[in-house]
Coordinates of C-alpha atoms and ligand atoms in Angstrom, one line a residue:
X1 CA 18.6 -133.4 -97.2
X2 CA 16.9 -134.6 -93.9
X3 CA 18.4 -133.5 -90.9
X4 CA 17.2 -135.0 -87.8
X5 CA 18.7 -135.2 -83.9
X6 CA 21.0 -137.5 -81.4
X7 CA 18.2 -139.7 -80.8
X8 CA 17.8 -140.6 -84.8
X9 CA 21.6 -140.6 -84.8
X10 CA 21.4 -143.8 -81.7
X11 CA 18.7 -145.7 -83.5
X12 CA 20.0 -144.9 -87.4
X13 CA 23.5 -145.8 -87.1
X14 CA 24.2 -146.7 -83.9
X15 CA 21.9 -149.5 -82.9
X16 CA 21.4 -150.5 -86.4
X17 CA 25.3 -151.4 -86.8
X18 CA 26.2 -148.7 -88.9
X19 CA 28.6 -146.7 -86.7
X20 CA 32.2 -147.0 -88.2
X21 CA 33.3 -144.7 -85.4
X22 CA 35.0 -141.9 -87.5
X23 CA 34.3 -139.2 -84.7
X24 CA 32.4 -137.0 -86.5
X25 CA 30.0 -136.9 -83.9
X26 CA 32.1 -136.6 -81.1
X27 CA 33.0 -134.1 -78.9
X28 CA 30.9 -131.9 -80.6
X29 CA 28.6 -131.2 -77.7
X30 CA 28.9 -133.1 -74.0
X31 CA 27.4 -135.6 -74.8
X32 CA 28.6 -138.1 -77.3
X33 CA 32.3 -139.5 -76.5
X34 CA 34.5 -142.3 -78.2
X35 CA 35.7 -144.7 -75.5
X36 CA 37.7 -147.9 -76.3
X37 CA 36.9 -148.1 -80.3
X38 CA 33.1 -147.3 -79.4
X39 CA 31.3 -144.4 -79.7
X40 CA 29.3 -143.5 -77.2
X41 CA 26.3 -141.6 -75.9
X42 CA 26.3 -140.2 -72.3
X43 CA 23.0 -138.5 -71.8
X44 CA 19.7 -138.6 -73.7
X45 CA 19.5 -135.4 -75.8
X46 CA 16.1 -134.7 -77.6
X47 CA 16.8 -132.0 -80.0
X48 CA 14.9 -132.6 -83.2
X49 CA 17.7 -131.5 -85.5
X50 CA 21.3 -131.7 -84.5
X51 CA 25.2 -131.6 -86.0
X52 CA 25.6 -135.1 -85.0
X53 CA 22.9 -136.9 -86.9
X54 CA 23.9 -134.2 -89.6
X55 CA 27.6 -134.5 -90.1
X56 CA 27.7 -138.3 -89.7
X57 CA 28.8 -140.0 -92.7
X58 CA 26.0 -142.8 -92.1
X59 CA 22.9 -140.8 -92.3
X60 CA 21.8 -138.7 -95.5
X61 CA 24.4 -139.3 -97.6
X62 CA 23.5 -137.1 -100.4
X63 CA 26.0 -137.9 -103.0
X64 CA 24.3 -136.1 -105.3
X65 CA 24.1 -132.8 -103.8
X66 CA 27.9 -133.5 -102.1
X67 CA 29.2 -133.3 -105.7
X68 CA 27.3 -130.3 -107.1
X69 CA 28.6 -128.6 -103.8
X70 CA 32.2 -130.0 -103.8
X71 CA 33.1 -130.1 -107.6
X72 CA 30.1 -128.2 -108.9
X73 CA 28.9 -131.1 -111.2
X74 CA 27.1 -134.2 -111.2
X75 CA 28.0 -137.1 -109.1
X76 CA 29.8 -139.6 -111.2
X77 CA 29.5 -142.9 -110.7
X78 CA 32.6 -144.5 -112.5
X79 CA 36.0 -145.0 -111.1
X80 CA 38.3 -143.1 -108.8
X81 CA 35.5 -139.8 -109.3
X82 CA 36.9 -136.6 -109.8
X83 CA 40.8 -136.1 -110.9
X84 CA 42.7 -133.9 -112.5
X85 CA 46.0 -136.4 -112.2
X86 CA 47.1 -139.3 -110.8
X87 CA 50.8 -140.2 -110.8
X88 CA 52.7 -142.7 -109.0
X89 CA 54.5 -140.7 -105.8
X90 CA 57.3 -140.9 -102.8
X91 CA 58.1 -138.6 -100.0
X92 CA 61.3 -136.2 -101.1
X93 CA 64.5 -136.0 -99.3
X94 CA 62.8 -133.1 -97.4
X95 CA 60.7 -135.2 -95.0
X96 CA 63.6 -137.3 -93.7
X97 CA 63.7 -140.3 -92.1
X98 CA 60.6 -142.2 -90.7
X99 CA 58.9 -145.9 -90.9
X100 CA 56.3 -144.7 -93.0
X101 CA 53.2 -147.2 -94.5
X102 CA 53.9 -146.2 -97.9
X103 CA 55.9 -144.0 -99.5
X104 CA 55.2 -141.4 -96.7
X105 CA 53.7 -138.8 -99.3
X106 CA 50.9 -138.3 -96.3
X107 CA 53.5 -136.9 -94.2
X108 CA 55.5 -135.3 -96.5
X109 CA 51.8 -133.3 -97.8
X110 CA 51.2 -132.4 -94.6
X111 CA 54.6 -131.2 -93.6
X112 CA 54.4 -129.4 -96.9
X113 CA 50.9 -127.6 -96.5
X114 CA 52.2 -126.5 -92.7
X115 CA 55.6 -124.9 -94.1
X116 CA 53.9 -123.5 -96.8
X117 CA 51.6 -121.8 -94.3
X118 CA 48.2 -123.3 -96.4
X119 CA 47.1 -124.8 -92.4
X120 CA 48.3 -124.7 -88.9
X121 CA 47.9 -127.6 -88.3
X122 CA 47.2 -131.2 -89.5
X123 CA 44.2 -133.7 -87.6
X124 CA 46.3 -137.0 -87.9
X125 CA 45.7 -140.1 -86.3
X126 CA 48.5 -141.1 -84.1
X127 CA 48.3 -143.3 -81.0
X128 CA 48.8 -147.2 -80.8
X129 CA 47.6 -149.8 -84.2
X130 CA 44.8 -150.9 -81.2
X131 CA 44.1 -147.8 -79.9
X132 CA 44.5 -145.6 -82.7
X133 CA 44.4 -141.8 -81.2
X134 CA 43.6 -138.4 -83.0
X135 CA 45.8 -135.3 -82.6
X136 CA 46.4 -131.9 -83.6
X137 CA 49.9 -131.9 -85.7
X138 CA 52.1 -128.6 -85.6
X139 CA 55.1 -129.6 -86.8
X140 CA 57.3 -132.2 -88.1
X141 CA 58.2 -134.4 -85.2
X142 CA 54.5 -134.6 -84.4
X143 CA 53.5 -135.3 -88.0
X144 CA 56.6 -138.2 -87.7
X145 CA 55.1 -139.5 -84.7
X146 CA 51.7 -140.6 -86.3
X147 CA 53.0 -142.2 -89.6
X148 CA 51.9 -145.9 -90.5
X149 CA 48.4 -146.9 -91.0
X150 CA 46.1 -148.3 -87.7
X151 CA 43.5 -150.6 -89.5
X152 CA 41.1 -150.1 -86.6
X153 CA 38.5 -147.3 -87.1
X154 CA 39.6 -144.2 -85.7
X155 CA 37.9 -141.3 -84.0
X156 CA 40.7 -138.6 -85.7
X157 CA 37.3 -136.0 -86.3
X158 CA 37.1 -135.5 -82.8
X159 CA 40.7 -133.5 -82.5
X160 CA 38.9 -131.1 -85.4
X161 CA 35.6 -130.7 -83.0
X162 CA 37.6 -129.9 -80.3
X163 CA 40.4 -127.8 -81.8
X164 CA 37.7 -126.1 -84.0
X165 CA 35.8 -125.5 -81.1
X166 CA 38.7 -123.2 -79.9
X167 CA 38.5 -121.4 -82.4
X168 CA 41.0 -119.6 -84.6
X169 CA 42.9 -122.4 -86.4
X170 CA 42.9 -123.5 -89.8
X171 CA 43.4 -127.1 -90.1
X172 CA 43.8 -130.2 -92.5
X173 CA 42.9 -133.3 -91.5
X174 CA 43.7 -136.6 -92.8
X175 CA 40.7 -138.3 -93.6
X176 CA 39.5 -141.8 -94.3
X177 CA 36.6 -141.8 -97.6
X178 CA 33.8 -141.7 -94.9
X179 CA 35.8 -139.3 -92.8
X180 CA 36.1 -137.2 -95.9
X181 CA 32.0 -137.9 -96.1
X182 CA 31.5 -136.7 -93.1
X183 CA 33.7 -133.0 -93.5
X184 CA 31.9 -132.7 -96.9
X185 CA 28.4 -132.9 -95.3
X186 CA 29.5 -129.8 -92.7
X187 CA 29.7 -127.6 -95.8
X188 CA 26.4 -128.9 -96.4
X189 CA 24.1 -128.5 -93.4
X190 CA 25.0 -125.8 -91.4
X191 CA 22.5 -126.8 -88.5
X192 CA 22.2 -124.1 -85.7
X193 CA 24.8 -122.0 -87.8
X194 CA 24.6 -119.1 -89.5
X195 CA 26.8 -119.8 -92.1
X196 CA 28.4 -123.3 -93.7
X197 CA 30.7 -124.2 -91.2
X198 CA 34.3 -124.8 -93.5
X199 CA 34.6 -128.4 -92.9
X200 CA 38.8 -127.9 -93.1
X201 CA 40.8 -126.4 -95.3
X202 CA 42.8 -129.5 -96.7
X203 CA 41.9 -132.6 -96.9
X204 CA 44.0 -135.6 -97.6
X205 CA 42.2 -138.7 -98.0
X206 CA 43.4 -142.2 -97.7
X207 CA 42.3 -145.0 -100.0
X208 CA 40.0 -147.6 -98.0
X209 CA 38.5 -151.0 -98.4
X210 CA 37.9 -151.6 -94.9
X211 CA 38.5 -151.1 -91.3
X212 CA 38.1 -153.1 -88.8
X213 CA 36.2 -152.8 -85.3
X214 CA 39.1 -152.2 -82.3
X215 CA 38.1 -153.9 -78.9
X216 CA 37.0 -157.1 -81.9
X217 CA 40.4 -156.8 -83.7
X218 CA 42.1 -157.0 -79.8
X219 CA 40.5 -159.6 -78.5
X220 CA 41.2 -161.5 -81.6
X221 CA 44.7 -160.8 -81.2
X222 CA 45.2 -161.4 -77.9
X223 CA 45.7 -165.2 -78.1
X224 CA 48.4 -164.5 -80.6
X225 CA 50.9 -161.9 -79.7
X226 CA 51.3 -159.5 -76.9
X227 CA 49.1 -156.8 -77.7
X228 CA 52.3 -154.2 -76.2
X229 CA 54.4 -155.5 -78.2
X230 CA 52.6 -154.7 -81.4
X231 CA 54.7 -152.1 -83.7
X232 CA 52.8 -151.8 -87.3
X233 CA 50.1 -153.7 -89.5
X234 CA 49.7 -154.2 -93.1
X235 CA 48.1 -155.3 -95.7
X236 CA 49.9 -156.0 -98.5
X237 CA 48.0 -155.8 -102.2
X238 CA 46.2 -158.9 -103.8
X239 CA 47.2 -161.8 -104.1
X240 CA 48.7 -161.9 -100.7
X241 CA 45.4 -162.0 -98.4
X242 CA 47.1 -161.6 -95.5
X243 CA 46.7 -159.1 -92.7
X244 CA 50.8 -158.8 -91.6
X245 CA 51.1 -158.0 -87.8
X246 CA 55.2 -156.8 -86.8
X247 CA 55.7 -157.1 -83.0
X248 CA 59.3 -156.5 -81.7
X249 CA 60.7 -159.8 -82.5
X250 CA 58.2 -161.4 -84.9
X251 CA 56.0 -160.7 -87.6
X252 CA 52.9 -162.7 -87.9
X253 CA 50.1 -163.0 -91.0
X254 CA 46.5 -163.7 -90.5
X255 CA 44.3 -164.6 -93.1
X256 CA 42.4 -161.9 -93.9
X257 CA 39.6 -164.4 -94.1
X258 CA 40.1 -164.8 -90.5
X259 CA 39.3 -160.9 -89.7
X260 CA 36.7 -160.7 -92.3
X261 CA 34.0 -160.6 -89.2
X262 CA 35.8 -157.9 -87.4
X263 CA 34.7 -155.5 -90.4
X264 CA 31.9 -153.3 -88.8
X265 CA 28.7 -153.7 -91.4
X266 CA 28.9 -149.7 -92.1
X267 CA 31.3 -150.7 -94.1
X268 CA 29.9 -152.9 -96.6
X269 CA 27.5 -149.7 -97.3
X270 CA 30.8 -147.4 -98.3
X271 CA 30.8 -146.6 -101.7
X272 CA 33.9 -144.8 -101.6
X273 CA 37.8 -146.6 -102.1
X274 CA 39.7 -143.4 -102.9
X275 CA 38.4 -140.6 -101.0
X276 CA 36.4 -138.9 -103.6
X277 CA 35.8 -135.7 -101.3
X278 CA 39.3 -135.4 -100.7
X279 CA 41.6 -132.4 -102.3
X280 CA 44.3 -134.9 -102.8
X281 CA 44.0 -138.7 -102.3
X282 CA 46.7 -141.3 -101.4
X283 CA 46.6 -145.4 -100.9
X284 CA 49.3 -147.6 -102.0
X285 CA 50.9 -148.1 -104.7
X286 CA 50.3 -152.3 -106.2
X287 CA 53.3 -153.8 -106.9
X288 CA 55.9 -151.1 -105.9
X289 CA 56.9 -151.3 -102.2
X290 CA 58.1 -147.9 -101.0
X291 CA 55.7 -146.2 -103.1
X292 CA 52.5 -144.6 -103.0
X293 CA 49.5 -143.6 -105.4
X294 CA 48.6 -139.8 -105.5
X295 CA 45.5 -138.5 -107.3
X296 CA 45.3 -134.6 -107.3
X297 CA 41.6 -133.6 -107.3
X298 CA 40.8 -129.6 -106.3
X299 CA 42.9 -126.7 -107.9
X300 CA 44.2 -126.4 -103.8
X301 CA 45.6 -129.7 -103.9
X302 CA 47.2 -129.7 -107.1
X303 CA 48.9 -126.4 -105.6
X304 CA 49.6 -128.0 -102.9
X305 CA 51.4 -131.1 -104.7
X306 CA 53.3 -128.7 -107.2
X307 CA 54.9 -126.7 -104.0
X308 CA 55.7 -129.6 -102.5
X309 CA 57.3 -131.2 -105.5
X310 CA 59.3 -128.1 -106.0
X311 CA 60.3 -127.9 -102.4
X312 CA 61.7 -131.5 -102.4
X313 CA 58.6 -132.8 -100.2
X314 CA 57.4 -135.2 -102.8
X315 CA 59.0 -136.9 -106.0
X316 CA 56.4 -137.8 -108.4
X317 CA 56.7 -140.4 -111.3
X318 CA 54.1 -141.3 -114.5
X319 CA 51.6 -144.0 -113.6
X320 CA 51.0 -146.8 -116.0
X321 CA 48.2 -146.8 -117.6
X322 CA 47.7 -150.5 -116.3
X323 CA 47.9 -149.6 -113.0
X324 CA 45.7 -147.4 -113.7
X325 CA 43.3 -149.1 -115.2
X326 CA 43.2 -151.8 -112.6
X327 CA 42.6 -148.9 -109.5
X328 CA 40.1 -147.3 -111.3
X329 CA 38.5 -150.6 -111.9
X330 CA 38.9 -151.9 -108.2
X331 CA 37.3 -148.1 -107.1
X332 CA 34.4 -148.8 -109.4
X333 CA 33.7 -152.4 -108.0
X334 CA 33.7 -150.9 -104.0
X335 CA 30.9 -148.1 -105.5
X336 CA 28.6 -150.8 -106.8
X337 CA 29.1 -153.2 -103.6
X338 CA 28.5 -150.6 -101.6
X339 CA 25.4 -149.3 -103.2
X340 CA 23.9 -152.7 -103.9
X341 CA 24.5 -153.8 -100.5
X342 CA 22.9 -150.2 -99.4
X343 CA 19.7 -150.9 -101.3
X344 CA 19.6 -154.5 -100.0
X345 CA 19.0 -153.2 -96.8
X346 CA 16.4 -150.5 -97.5
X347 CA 19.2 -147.9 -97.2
X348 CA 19.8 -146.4 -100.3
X349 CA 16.8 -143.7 -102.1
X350 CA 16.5 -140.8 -104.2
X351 CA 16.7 -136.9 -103.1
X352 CA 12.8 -137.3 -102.9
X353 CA 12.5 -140.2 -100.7
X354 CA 10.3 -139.2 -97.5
X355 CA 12.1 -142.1 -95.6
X356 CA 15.2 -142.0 -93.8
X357 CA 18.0 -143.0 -96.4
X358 CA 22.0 -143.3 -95.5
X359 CA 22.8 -143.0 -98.7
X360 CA 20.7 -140.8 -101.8
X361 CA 21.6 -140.7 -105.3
X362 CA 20.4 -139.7 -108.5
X363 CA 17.3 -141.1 -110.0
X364 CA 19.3 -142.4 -112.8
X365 CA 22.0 -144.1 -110.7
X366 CA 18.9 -145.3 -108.5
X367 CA 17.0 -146.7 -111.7
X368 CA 21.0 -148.8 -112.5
X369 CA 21.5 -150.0 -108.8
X370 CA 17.9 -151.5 -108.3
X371 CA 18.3 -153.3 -111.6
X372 CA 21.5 -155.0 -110.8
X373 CA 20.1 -156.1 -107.4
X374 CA 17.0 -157.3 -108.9
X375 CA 19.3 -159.4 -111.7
X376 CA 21.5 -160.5 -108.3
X377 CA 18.9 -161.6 -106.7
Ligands
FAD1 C1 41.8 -148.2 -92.2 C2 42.6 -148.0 -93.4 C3 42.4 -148.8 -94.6 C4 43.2 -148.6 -95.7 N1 43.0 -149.4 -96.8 C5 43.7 -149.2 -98.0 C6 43.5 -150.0 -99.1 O1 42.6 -150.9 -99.2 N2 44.2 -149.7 -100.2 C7 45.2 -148.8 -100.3 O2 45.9 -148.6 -101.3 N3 45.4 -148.0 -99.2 C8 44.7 -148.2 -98.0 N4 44.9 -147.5 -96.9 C9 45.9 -146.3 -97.0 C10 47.3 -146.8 -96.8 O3 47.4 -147.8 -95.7 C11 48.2 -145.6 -96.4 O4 47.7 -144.9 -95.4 C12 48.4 -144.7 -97.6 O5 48.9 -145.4 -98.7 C13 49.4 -143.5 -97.2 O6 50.7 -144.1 -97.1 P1 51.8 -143.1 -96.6 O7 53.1 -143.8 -96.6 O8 51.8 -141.8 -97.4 O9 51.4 -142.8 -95.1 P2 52.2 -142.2 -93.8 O10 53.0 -141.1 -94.3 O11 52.8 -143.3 -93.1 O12 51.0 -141.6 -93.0 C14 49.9 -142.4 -92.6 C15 48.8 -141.4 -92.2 O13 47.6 -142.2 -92.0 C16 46.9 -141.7 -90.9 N5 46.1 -142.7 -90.3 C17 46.6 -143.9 -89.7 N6 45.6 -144.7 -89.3 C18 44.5 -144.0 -89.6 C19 43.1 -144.4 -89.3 N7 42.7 -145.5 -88.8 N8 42.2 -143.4 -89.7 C20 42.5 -142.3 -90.3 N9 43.8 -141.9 -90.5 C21 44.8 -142.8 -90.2 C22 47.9 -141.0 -89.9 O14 47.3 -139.8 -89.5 C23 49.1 -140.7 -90.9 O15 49.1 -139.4 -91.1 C24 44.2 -147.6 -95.7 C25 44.4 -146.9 -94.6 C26 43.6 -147.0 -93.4 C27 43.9 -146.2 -92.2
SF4_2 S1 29.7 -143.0 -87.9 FE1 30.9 -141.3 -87.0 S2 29.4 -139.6 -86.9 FE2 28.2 -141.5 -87.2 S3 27.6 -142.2 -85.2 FE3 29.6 -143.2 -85.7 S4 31.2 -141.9 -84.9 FE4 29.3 -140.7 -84.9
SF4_3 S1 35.3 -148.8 -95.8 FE1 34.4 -146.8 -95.8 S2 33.1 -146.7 -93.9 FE2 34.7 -148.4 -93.7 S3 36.4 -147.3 -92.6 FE3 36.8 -147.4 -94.9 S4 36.0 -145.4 -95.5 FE4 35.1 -145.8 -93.5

């Protein structure tokens, strides 16, 4: 577990491309900032070891050492990773109203883990699908006014720096996988600490193929619609392909072919589709509009999901076991792209490694990855 400083964390992720802009790093001293989809460095900083190049999901991803912390077993590399159940899932009469992405059982968990008094508040990602803005969440209304999905990568972990830095609160966040990377690694590598900082004290990750870069995904937009006027995105399940753009009077769909190039190349290193660091994980559900998938992973979440299911927040159904089988088959394919395409690039090693790595894993899982690039290539 190599921990090095702001100066690493410019040349590592930065300038190499990997920077998916998840806000980890920001706001976390004066100097890095997230401005227009970028993030950004304001002064040079030379400290040798710092939280930045520590807590960033793109350096020294230690997936090994994550899971023997998180779950208190070895990482395993097959499907959705660790779950004690999985159920098909809608928001319950008690969240009301709302245009929602899915089945709005993001907003209804949060809602639920506020009235139940588990957090004080939730780190959501509000603001517009171009300029997707994090927030603090205290109640309903402002839980409401961040529903809906902004496919542009999103600085939300800079409301928990800042917030945290306050002091005092507890707060869940709703994390994309490498969002929920980069909490996890806090636990980690308490740099200039004391003690493990607690990363937050619910997590609710959000399935993720991809996201894409902002000020790219605008400018690609802007010969097409009025970039005001945009209201919500989608991207409805395979086979459609499409990425589906609702303005106030029309609703457009781009071949997702067409955006491909917009997806920043951190990225194609992610091994992780369902947020496997998550307490509870949600993405859609394929094939059933209106509906959402839920996996229940930590003991807290699965209270979490009972309470809210008995308090009318959520109503949960049984999953087939072909759905099933397909997710956990499309979770297993992102791993292996993600770690092939890591290694391809020099970026994948073993706990051992001397060199800088973005990604470690076992020796084992090592031994399987290099021999399926070798027969790739
Ligand atoms: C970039 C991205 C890619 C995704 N890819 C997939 C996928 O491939 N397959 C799949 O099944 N699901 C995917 N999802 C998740 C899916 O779009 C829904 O968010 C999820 O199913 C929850 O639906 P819901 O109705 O419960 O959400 P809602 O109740 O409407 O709540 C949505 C929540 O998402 C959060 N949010 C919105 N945009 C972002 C962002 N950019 N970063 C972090 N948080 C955000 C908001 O804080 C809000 O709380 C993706 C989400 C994002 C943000
Ligand atoms: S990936 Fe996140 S933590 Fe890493 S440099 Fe980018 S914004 Fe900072
Ligand atoms: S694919 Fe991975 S790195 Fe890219 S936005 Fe989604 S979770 Fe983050």
């Amino acid at each position: 577990m190599n921990t090095r400083g702001p100066r690493q964390l410019l040349s590592e992720v930065q300038q190499a491309g990997l920077c998916v802009g998840c806000g980890s790093c920001v706001e976390l001293c004066p100097y890095f900032r997230s401005h227009g989809g970028k993030t950004v460095m304001l002064h040079d900083c030379d400290l040798s070891e710092g939280r930045c190049h520590a807590w960033c999901p793109k350096t020294e991803l230690d997936l090994e050492s994550l899971a023997q912390a998180l779950w208190g077993e070895a990482y395993a590399p097959a499907g959705v990773g660790p779950c004690l159940s999985v159920a098909a899932a809608q928001a319950g009469p008690a969240l009301g109203e709302g245009v929602y992405q899915g089945g709005g059982v993001v907003s209804a968990l949060a809602a639920a883990a506020l009235e139940l008094g588990m957090v004080d508040g939730v780190v959501l990602t509000g603001g517009e699908a171009l300029e997707p803005t994090p927030i603090v969440a205290r109640n309903l209304a402002e839980i409401k006014a961040c529903t809906g999905s902004k496919f542009a990568a999103a600085p939300t972990l800079a409301a928990l720096n800042r917030t945290q830095a306050a002091g005092g609160e507890r707060l869940g966040v709703v994390a994309t996988p490498c969002q929920g990377a980069a909490l996890a690694q806090r636990g980690l590598k308490p740099v200039n600490q004391e003690a493990p900082t607690n990363p937050a004290d619910l997590v609710l990750g959000l399935f993720c193929n991809w996201a894409l870069d902002p000020r790219g995904l605008a400018a690609f937009l802007a010969s097409r619609v009025e970039l005001k006027r945009i209201r919500s995105m989608d991207i409805p399940p395979p086979p459609a392909g499409v990425l589906v753009v609702r303005t106030d009077h029309e609703t457009l769909e781009i071949p997702l072919d067409e955006i491909r190039g917009l997806v920043p190349p951190g990225c194609a290193i992610c091994p992780d589709m369902t947020s496997e660091w998550a307490d509870l994980s949600v993405g859609m559900f394929e094939g059933r509009p209106g509906w959402n998938t839920l996996i229940v992973r930590s003991e807290k979440g699965r209270d979490l999901a009972e309470a809210a299911l008995e308090r009318g927040w959520l109503v949960l159904e049984e999953m087939p076991k072909s759905n099933w089988e397909h997710l956990d088959g499309a979770a297993q394919g992102k791993r292996l792209r993600g770690l092939r395409a890591a290694n391809q690039q020099g970026l994948l090693g073993t706990a051992d490694d001397p060199e800088p790595k973005a990604l470690r894993v076992g020796a084992q899982l090592m031994a399987q990855i290099e021999k399926a690039t070798g027969e790739e290539a």
